[in-house]
Structures are given as C-alpha cells and as structure tokens.
PDB file of C-alpha atoms in Angstrom:
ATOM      1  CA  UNK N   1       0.000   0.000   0.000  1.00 48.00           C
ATOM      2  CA  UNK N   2       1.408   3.480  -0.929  1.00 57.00           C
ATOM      3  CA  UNK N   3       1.707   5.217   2.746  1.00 55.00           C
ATOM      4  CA  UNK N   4       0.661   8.879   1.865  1.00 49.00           C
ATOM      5  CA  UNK N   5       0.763  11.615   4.344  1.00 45.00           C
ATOM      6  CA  UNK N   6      -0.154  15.429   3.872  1.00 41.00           C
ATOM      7  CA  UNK N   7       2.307  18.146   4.577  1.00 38.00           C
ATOM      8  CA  UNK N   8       1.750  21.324   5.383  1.00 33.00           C
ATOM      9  CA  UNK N   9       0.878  23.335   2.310  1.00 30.00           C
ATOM     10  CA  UNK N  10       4.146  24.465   0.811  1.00 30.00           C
ATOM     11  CA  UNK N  11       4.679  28.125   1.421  1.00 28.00           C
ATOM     12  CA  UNK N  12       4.915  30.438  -2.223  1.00 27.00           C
ATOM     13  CA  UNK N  13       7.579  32.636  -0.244  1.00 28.00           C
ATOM     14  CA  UNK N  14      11.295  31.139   1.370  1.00 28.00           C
ATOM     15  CA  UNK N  15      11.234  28.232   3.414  1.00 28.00           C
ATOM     16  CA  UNK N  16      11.908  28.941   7.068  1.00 29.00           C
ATOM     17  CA  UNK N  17      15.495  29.284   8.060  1.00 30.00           C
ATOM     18  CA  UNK N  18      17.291  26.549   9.626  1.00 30.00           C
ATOM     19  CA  UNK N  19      19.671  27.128  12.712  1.00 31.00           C
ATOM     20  CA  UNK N  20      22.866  26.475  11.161  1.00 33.00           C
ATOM     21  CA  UNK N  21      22.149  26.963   7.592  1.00 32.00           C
ATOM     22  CA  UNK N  22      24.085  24.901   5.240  1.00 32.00           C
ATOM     23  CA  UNK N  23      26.407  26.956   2.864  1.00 31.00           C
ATOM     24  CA  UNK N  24      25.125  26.632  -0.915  1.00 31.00           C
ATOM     25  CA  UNK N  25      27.304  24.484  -3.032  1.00 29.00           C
ATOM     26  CA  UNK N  26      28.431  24.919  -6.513  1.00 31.00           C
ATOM     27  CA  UNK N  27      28.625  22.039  -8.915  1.00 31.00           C
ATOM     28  CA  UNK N  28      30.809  21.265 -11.411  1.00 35.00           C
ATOM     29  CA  UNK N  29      28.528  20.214 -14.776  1.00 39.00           C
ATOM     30  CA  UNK N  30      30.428  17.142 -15.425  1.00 37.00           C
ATOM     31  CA  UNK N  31      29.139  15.167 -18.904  1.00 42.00           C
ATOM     32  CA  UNK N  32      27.852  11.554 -18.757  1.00 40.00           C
ATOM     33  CA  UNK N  33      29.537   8.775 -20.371  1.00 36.00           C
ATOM     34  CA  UNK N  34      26.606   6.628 -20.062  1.00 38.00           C
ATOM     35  CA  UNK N  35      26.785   3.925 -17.032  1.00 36.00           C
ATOM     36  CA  UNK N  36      24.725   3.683 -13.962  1.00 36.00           C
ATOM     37  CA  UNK N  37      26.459   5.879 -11.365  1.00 37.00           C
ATOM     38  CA  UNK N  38      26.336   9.753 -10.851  1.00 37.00           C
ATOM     39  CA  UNK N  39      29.616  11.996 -12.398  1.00 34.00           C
ATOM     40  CA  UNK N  40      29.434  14.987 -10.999  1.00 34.00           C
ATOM     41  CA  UNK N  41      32.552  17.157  -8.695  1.00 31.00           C
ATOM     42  CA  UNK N  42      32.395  19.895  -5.960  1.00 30.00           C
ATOM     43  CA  UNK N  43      34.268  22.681  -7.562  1.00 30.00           C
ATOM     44  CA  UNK N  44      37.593  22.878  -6.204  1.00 27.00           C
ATOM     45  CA  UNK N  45      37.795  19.276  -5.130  1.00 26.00           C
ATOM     46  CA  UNK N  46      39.387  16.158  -6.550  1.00 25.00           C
ATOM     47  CA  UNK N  47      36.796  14.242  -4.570  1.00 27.00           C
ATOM     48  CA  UNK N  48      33.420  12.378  -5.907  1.00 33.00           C
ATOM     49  CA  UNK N  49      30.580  14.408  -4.288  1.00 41.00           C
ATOM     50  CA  UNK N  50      27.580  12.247  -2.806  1.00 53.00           C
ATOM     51  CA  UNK N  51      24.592  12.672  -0.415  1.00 66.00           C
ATOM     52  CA  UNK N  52      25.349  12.407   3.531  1.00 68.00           C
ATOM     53  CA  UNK N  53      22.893   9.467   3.735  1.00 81.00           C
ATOM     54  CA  UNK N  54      23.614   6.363   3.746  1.00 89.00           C
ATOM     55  CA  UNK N  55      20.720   4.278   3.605  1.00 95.00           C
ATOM     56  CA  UNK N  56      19.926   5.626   0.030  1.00 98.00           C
ATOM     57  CA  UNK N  57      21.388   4.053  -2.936  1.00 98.00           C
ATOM     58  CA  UNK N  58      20.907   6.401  -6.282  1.00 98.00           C
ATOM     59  CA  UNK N  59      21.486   5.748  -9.629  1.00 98.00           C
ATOM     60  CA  UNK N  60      21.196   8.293 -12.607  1.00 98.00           C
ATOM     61  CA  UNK N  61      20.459   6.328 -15.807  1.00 98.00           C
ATOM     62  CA  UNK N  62      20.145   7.356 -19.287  1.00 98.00           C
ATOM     63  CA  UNK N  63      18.140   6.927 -22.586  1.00 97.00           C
ATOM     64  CA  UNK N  64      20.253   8.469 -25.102  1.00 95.00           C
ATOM     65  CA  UNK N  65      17.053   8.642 -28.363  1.00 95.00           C
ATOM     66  CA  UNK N  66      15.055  10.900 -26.243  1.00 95.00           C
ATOM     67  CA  UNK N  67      17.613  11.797 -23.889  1.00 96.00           C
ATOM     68  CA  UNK N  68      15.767  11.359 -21.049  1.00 97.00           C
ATOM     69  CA  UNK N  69      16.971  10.827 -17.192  1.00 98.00           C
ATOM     70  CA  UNK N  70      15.632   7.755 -15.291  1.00 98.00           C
ATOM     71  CA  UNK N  71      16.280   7.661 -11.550  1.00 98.00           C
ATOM     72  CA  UNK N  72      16.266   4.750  -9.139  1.00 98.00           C
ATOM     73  CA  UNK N  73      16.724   5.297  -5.317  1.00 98.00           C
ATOM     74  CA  UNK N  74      16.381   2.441  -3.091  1.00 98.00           C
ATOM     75  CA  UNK N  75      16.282   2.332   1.076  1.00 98.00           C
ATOM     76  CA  UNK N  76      19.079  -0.500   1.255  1.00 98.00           C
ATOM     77  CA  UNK N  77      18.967  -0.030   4.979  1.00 97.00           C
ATOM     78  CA  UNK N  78      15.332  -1.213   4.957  1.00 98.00           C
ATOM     79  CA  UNK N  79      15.145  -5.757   5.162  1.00 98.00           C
ATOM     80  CA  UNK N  80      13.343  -5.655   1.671  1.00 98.00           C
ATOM     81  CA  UNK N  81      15.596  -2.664  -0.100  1.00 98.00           C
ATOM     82  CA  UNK N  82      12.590  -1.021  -1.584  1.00 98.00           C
ATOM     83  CA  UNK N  83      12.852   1.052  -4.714  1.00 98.00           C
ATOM     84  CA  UNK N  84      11.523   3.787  -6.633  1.00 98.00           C
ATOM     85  CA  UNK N  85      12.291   4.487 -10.716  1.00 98.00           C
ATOM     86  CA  UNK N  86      11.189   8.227 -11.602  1.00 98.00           C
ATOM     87  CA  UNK N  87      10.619   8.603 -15.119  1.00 98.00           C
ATOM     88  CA  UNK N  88      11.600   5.155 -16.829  1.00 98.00           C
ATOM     89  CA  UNK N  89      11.557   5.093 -20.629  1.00 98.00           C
ATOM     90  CA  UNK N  90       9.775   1.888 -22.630  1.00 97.00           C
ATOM     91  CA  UNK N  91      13.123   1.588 -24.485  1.00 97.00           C
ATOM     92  CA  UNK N  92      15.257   0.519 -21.505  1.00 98.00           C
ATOM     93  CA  UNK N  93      13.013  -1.166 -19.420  1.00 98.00           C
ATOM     94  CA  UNK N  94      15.154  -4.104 -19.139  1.00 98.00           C
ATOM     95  CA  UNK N  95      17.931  -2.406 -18.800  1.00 98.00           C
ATOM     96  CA  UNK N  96      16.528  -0.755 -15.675  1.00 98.00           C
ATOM     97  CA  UNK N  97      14.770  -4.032 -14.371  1.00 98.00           C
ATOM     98  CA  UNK N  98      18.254  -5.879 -14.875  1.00 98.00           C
ATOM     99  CA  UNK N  99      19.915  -3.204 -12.609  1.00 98.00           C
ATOM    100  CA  UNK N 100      16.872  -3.578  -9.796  1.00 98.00           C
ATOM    101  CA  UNK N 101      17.758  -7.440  -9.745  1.00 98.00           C
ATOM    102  CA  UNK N 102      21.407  -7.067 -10.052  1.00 98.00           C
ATOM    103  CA  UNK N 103      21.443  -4.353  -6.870  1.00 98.00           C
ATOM    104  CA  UNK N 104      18.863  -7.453  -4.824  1.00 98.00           C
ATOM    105  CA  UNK N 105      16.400  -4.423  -4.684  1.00 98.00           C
ATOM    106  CA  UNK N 106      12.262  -4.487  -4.707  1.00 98.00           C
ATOM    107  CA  UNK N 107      11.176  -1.869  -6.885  1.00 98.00           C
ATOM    108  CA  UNK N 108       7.550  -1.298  -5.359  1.00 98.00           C
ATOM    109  CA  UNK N 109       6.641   2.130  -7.391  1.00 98.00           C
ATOM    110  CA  UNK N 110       7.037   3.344 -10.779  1.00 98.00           C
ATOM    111  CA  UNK N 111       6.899   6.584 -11.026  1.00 98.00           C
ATOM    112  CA  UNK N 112       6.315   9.560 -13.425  1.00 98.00           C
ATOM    113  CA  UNK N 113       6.984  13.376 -13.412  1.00 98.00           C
ATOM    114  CA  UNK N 114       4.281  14.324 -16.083  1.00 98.00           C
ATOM    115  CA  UNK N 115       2.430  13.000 -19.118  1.00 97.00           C
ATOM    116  CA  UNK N 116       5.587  12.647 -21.335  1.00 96.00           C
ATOM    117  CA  UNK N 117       5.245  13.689 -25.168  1.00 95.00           C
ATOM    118  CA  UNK N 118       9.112  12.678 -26.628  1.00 94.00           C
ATOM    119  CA  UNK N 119       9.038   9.189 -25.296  1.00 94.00           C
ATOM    120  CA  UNK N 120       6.251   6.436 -24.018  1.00 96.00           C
ATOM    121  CA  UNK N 121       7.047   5.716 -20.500  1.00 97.00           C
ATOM    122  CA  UNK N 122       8.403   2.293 -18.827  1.00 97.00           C
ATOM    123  CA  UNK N 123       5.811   2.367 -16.237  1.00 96.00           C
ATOM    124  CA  UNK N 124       3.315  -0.007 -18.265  1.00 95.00           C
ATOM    125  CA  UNK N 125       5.830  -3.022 -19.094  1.00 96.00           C
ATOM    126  CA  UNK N 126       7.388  -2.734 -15.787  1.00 97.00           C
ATOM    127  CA  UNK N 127       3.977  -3.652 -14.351  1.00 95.00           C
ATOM    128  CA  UNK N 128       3.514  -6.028 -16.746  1.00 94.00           C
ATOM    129  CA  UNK N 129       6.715  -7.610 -15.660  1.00 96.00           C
ATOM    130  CA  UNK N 130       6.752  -7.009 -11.923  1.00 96.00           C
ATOM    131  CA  UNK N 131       4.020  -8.493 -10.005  1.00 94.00           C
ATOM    132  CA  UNK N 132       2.928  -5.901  -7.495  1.00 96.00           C
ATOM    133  CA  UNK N 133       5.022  -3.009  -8.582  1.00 97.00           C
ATOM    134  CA  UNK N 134       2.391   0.512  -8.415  1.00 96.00           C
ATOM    135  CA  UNK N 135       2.326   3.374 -11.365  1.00 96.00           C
ATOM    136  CA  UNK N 136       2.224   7.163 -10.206  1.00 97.00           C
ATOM    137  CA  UNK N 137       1.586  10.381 -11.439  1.00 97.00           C
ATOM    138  CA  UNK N 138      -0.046  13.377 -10.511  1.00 98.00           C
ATOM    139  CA  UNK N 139      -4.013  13.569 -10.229  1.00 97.00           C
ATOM    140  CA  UNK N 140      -3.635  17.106 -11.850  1.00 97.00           C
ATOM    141  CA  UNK N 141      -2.238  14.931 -15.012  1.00 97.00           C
ATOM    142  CA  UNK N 142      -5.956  13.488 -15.324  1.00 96.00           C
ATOM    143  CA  UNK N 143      -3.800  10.338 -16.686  1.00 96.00           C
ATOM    144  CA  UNK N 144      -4.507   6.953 -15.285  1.00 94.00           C
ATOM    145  CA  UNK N 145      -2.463   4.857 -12.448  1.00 95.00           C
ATOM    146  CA  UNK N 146      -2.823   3.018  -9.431  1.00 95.00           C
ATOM    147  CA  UNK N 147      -1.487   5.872  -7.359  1.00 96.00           C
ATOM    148  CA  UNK N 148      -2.856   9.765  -8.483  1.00 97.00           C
ATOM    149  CA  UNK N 149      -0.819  12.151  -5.826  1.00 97.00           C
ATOM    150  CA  UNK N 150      -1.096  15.310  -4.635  1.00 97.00           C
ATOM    151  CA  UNK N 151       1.575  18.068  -3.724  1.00 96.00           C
ATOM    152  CA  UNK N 152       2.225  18.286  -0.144  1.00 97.00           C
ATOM    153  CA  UNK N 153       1.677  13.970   0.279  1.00 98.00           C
ATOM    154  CA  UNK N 154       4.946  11.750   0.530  1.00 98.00           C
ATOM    155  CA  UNK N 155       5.289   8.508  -0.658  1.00 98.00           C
ATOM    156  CA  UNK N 156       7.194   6.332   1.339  1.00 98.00           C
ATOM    157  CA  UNK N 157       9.845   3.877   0.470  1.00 98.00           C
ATOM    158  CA  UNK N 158      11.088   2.131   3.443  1.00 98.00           C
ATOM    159  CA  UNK N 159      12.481   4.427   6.016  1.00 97.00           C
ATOM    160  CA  UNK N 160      13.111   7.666   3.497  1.00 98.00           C
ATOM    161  CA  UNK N 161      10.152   9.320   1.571  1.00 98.00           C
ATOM    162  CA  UNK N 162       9.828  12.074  -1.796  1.00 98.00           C
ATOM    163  CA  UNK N 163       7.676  15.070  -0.889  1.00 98.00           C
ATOM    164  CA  UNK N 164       5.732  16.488  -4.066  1.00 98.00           C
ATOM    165  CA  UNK N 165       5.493  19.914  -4.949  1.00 98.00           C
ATOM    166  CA  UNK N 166       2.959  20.474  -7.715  1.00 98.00           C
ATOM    167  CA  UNK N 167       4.873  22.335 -10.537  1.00 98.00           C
ATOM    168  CA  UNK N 168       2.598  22.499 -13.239  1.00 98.00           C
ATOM    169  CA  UNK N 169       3.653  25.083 -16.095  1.00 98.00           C
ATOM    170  CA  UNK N 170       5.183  22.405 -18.578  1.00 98.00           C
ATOM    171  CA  UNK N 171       1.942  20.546 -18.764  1.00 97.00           C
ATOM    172  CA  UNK N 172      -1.114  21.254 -16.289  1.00 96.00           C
ATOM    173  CA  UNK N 173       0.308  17.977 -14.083  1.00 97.00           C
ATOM    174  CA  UNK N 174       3.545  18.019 -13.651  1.00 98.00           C
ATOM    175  CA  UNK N 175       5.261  17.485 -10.321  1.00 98.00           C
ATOM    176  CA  UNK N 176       8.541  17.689  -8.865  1.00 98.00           C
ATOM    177  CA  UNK N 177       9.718  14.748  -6.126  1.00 98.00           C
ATOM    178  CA  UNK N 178      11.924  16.337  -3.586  1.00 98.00           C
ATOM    179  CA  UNK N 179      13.618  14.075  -1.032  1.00 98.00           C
ATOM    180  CA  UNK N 180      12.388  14.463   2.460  1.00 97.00           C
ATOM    181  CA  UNK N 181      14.157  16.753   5.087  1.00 95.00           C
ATOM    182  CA  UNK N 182      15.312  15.600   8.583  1.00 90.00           C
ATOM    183  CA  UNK N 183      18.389  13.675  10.074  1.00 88.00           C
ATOM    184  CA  UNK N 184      17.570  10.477   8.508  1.00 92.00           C
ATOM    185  CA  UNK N 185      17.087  11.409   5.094  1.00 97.00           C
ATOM    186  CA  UNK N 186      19.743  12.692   2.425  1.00 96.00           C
ATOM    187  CA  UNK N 187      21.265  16.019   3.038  1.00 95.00           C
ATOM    188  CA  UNK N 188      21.486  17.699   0.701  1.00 97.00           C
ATOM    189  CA  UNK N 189      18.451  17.576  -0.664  1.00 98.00           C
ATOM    190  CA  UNK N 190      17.166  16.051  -4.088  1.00 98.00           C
ATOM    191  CA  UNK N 191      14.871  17.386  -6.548  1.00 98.00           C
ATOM    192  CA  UNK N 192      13.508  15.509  -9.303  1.00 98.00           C
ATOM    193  CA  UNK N 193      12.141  18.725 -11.481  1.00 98.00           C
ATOM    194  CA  UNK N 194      11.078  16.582 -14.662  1.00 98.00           C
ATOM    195  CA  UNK N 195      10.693  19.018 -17.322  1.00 98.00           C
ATOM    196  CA  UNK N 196       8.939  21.936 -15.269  1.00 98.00           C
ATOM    197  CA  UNK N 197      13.012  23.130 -14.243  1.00 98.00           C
ATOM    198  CA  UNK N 198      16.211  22.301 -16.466  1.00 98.00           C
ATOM    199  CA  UNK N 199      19.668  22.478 -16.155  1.00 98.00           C
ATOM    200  CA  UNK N 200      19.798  26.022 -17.468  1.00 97.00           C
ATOM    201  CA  UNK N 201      16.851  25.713 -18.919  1.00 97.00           C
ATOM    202  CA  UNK N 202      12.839  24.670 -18.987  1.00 98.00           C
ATOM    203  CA  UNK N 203      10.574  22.736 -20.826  1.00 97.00           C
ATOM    204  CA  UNK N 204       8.017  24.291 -23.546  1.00 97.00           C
ATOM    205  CA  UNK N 205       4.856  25.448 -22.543  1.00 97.00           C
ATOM    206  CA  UNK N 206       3.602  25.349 -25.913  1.00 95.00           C
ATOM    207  CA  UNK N 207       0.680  22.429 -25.543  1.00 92.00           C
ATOM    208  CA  UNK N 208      -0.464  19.715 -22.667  1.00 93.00           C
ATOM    209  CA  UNK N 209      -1.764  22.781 -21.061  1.00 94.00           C
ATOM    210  CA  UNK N 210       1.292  24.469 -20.511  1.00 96.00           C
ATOM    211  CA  UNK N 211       1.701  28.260 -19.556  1.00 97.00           C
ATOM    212  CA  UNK N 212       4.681  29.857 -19.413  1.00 98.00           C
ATOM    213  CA  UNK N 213       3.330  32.412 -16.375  1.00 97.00           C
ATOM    214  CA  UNK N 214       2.017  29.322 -14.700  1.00 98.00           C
ATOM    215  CA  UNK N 215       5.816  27.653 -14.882  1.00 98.00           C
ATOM    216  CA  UNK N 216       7.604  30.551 -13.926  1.00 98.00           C
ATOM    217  CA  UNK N 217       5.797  30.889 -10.926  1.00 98.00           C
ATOM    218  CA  UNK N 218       5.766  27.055 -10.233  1.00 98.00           C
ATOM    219  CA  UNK N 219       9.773  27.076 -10.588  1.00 98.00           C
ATOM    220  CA  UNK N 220      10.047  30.301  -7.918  1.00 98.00           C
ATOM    221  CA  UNK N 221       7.268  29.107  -5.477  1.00 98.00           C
ATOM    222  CA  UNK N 222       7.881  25.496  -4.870  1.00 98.00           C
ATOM    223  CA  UNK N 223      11.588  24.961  -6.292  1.00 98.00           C
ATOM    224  CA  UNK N 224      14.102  27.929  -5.304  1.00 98.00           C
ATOM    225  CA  UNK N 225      12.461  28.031  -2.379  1.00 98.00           C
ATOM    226  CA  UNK N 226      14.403  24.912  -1.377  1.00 98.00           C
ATOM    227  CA  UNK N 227      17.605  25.365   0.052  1.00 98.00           C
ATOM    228  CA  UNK N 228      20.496  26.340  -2.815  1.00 98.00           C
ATOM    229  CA  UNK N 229      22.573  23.245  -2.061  1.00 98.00           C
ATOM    230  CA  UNK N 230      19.401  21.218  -3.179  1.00 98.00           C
ATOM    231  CA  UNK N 231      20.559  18.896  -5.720  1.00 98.00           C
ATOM    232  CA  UNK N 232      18.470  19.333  -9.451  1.00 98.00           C
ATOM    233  CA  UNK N 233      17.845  16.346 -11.404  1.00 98.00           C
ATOM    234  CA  UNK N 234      15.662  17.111 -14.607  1.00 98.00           C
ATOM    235  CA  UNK N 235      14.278  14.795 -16.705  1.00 98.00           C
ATOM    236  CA  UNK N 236      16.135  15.882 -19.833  1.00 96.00           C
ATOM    237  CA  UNK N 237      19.399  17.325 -20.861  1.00 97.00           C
ATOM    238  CA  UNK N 238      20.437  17.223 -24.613  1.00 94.00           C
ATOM    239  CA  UNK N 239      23.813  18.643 -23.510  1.00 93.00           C
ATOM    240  CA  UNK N 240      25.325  15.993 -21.316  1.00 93.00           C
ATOM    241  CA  UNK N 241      25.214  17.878 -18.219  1.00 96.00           C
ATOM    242  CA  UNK N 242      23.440  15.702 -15.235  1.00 97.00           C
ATOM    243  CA  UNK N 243      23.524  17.444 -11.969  1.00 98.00           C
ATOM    244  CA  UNK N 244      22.654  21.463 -11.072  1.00 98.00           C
ATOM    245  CA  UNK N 245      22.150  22.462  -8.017  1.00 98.00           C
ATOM    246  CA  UNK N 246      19.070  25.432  -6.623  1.00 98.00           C
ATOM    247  CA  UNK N 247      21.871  28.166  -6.174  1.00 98.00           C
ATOM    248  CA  UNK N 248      23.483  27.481  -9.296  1.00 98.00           C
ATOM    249  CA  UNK N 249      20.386  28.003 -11.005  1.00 98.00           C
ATOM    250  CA  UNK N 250      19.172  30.823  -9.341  1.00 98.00           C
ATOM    251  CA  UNK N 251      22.046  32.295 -10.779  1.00 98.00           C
ATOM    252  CA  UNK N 252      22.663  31.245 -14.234  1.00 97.00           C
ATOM    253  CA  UNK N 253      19.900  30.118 -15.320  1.00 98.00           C
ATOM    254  CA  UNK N 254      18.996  32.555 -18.292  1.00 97.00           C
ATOM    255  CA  UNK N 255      15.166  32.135 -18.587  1.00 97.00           C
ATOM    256  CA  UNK N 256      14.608  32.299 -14.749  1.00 97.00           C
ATOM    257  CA  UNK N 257      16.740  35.385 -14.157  1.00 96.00           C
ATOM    258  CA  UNK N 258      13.948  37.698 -16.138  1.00 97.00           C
ATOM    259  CA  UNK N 259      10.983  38.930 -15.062  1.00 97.00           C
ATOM    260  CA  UNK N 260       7.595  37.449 -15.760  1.00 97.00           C
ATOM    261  CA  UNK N 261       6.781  39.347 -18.908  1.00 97.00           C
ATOM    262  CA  UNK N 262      10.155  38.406 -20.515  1.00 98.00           C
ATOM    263  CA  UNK N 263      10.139  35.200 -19.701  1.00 98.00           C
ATOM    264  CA  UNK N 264       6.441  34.831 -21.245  1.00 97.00           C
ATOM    265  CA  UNK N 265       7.776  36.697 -24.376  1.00 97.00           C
ATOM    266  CA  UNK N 266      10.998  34.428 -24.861  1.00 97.00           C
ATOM    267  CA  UNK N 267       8.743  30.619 -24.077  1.00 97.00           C
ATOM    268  CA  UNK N 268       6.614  31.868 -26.274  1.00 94.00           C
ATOM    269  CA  UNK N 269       8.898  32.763 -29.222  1.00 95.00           C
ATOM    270  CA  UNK N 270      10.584  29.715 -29.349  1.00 95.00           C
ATOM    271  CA  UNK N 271       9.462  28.455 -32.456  1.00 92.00           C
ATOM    272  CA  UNK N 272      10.183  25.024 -31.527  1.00 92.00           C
ATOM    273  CA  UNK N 273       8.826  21.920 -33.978  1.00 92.00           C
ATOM    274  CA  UNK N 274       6.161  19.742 -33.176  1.00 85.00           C
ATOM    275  CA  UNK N 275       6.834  16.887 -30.645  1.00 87.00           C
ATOM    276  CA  UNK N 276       7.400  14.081 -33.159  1.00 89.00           C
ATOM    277  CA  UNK N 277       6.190  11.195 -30.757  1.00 93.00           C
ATOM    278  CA  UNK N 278       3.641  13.133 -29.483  1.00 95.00           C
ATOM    279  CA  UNK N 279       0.739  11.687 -31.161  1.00 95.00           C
ATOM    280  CA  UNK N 280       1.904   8.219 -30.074  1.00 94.00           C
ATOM    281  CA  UNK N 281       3.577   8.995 -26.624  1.00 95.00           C
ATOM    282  CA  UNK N 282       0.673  11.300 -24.616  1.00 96.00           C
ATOM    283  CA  UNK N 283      -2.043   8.621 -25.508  1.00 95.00           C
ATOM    284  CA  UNK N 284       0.200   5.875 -24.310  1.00 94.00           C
ATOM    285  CA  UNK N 285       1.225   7.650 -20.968  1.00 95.00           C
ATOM    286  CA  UNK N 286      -1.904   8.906 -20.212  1.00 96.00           C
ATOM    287  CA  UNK N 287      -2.454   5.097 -18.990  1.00 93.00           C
ATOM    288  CA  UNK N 288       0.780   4.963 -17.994  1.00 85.00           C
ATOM    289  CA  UNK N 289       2.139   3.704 -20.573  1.00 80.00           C
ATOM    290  CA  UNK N 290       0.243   0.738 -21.089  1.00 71.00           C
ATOM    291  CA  UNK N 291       1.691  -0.750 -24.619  1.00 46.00           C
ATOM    292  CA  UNK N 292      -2.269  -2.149 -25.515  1.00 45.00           C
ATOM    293  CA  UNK N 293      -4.518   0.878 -25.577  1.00 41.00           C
ATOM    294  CA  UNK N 294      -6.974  -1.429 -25.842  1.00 42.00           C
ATOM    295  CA  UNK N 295      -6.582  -3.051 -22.410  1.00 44.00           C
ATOM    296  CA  UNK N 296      -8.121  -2.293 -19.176  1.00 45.00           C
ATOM    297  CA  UNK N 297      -5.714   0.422 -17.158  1.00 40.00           C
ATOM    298  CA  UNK N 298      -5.124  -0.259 -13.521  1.00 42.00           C
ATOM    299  CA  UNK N 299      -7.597   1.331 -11.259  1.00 41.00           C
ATOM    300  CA  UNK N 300      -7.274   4.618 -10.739  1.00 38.00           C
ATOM    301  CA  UNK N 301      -6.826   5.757  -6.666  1.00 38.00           C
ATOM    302  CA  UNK N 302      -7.169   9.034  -6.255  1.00 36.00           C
ATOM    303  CA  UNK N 303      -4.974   9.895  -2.265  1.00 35.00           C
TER     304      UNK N 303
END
C-alpha cells in the first residue's frame, strides 16, 4: 500500500530558516559517459561528491534517443531494499529491471513526473513484468495509475520518503519529487524537477496545457524556495550535463533570471517543432504507458 501523508501546504515565499544553515554548493557540470552511477565534482575538489545518507542508494540512468533521465533510489537499509524508478523510458526497461535485480532491490513504485510527449514511458511493461510493482503520477495529469498524488503527500519507500510539490507550467500535471528533510534522510536535498526546471533551462509550454506564467511561478514558489545546495535532477538534458544544483540556477539560469513578462515573451517565441512522438507517446502515458490501448488500465486511486 502506498503510505501517503499530507504536509503542510508548501509556502509560495522562502522556506523557514534553519539554525545552522548549510552553505550553498556549486557544482561542477560534469558530462555523462553513459553507465549507472552519478559523475558529478564539488568545484575545487578532486573528490566524488555524494549525499550524507547512507541508507539511500541512487542511480542516474540514461536513454540516449530521447535523452531522457531515469532515476532509481532504493532504502538499502530497509530488510526488503525497496525502490523507486522516476521517469523510466519503454526503451530501456530491461535495462533498468536488470539493474533492480542485479542491486537485490524491490522496486515497489514506478513513477512519473508528467504526461511525457518525446518518449512512451516504462511504467506499463514494468507492471507487466513485476508483479505488485504501483504506477504514479499526478491527479492534476488526469492520466490513469494506481497511485494519483497530490503536492504536499509523501510517498514512502522504506524508512526515506519524496515530498511532491505540484509544478505544473510544462503541462497542467507536472510534479517535482523532492527528497524528504530531517536527520535520517539525504542532506542535501534532491529534486527531481522533470521538465517543469532544467539544467539552465525549462521545458516548452507550448501544448499539454502548458503556460509559461504558470511555470515561472511554479519554478520560484515550490523549487528555489528549497535550500540552494538542493541537488536538481531534470528529466532531460540534450547537452550531457546531469547534476545542477538550486543556487546554481538561481544564478545562471537565463530564462529564470527575467521577469515574468520576458520570460512569457521568450517561451513563447521559441518556435520550436512539433513533438514528433507526441501523437503516439501522450495517448500511451496517459495510462501509464500501457503498450495495448486497448486493455483495461489499472484502477485509478485518487490519495
């Protein structure tokens, strides 16, 4: 059963201080060969950098056609090592289902950050292959899973949880899975942005019920509100970067730096092309990727 609790509604201005706050930390874009593990440096240090927690284990993979991210974080301090995938792509579903067994994990949730429209999402064939594993997205998507959530509700996988913050803008549904805050969770912080924040960038806002005033304030409200050494994840990058961080892109990123009215004038003068899986990707994910259209989809359960 997906353990959902509320949170208190996330505040539109900063998040309260802390104490000690932590100082904000600037990454080093590091490219990705491909592989399973995370390349990124602290600048100024020979040194991998990694996440203070040790009971998560994260892995950054890659699907090079539509260059999208796939994540997979697993409690391995939990008996049964349960495991999340955020975003997984139909293409390497075995790939990523391969990696689950290899690592002796139990992936219990797939996981999505929107209603894709380059790519059909994994989450259909990976419940078609693994008994008992749950889809997600948001209810705001109006797309079909076992699991519709809500921002401000965790979801809960073993002793560590991700927190989502609605960040619609992109599409009317997108969401953005933070990892929790507190002693026993990963410091610093995670943010799984999906298309709504990229690194130096955002996605269009062109169709799916996008608006580009919606997304700027989604981005401002629920995302550099987090503290700046908050890791960003995105679901994208055509550029081989794979880790940003809040502070870095509070202060390079060049759409986010304008006002409202500019940024409205540049998304929507991007003259980008039409989505050429889009026709064949948003029908499929708005059952979560179920390959059959035909077919029943799994109950919906609205939280």
């Amino acid at each position: 059963m997906l353990r959902v609790h509320c949170l208190a509604r996330v505040s539109t201005c900063c998040l309260s201080p802390r104490a000690a706050p932590r100082p904000a930390i600037s990454i080093s874009r590091t490219r990705t060969t491909a592989g399973r593990g995370l390349r990124w440096r602290a600048v100024g240090s020979t040194r991998g950098y990694a996440t203070s927690c040790d009971k998560l284990l994260f892995r950054q993979l890659f699907e090079k056609e539509s260059s999208t991210y796939t994540y997979l974080l697993a409690d391995v301090s939990h008996p049964d090592k349960p495991a999340v995938l955020i975003d997984p792509v139909d293409k390497t579903v075995d790939r990523d289902l391969s990696l689950v067994k290899e690592l002796g994990l139990k992936l219990i949730y797939a996981m999505n950050t929107h209603v894709h429209a380059d790519h059909v999402t994994g989450t259909g064939l990976i419940k078609g292959k693994v008994p008992g594993v749950k889809s997600v997205i948001s209810k705001a998507s109006n797309a079909r899973a076992d699991f519709l959530i809500k921002t401000g509700e965790k979801i809960h996988f073993g002793d560590l949880f991700l927190e989502v913050r609605a960040t619609p803008g992109h599409t009317q549904g997108c969401v953005t899975y933070v990892t929790g805050d507190g002693p026993s969770q990963p410091q610093p912080r995670m943010a799984f942005t999906g298309d709504a924040l990229l690194i130096c960038g955002c996605g269009r806002t062109d169709f799916q019920g996008g608006s580009s005033l919606q997304l700027y304030q989604s981005v401002h409200a629920q995302i550099f509100t987090l503290p700046k050494d908050t890791l960003v994840y995105p679901a994208h990058d055509y550029k081989g970067f794979t880790v940003s961080s809040v502070g870095e892109e509070l202060l390079y990123n060049p759409r986010f730096l304008k006002d409202e009215k500019t940024f409205k004038s540049i998304m929507e003068n991007l003259n980008l092309s039409y989505p050429k899986m889009i026709d064949v990707a948003v029908p499929a994910n708005m059952v979560c990727g179920l390959q059959d259209l035909s077919a029943k989809p799994a109950e919906a359960a609205s939280n």
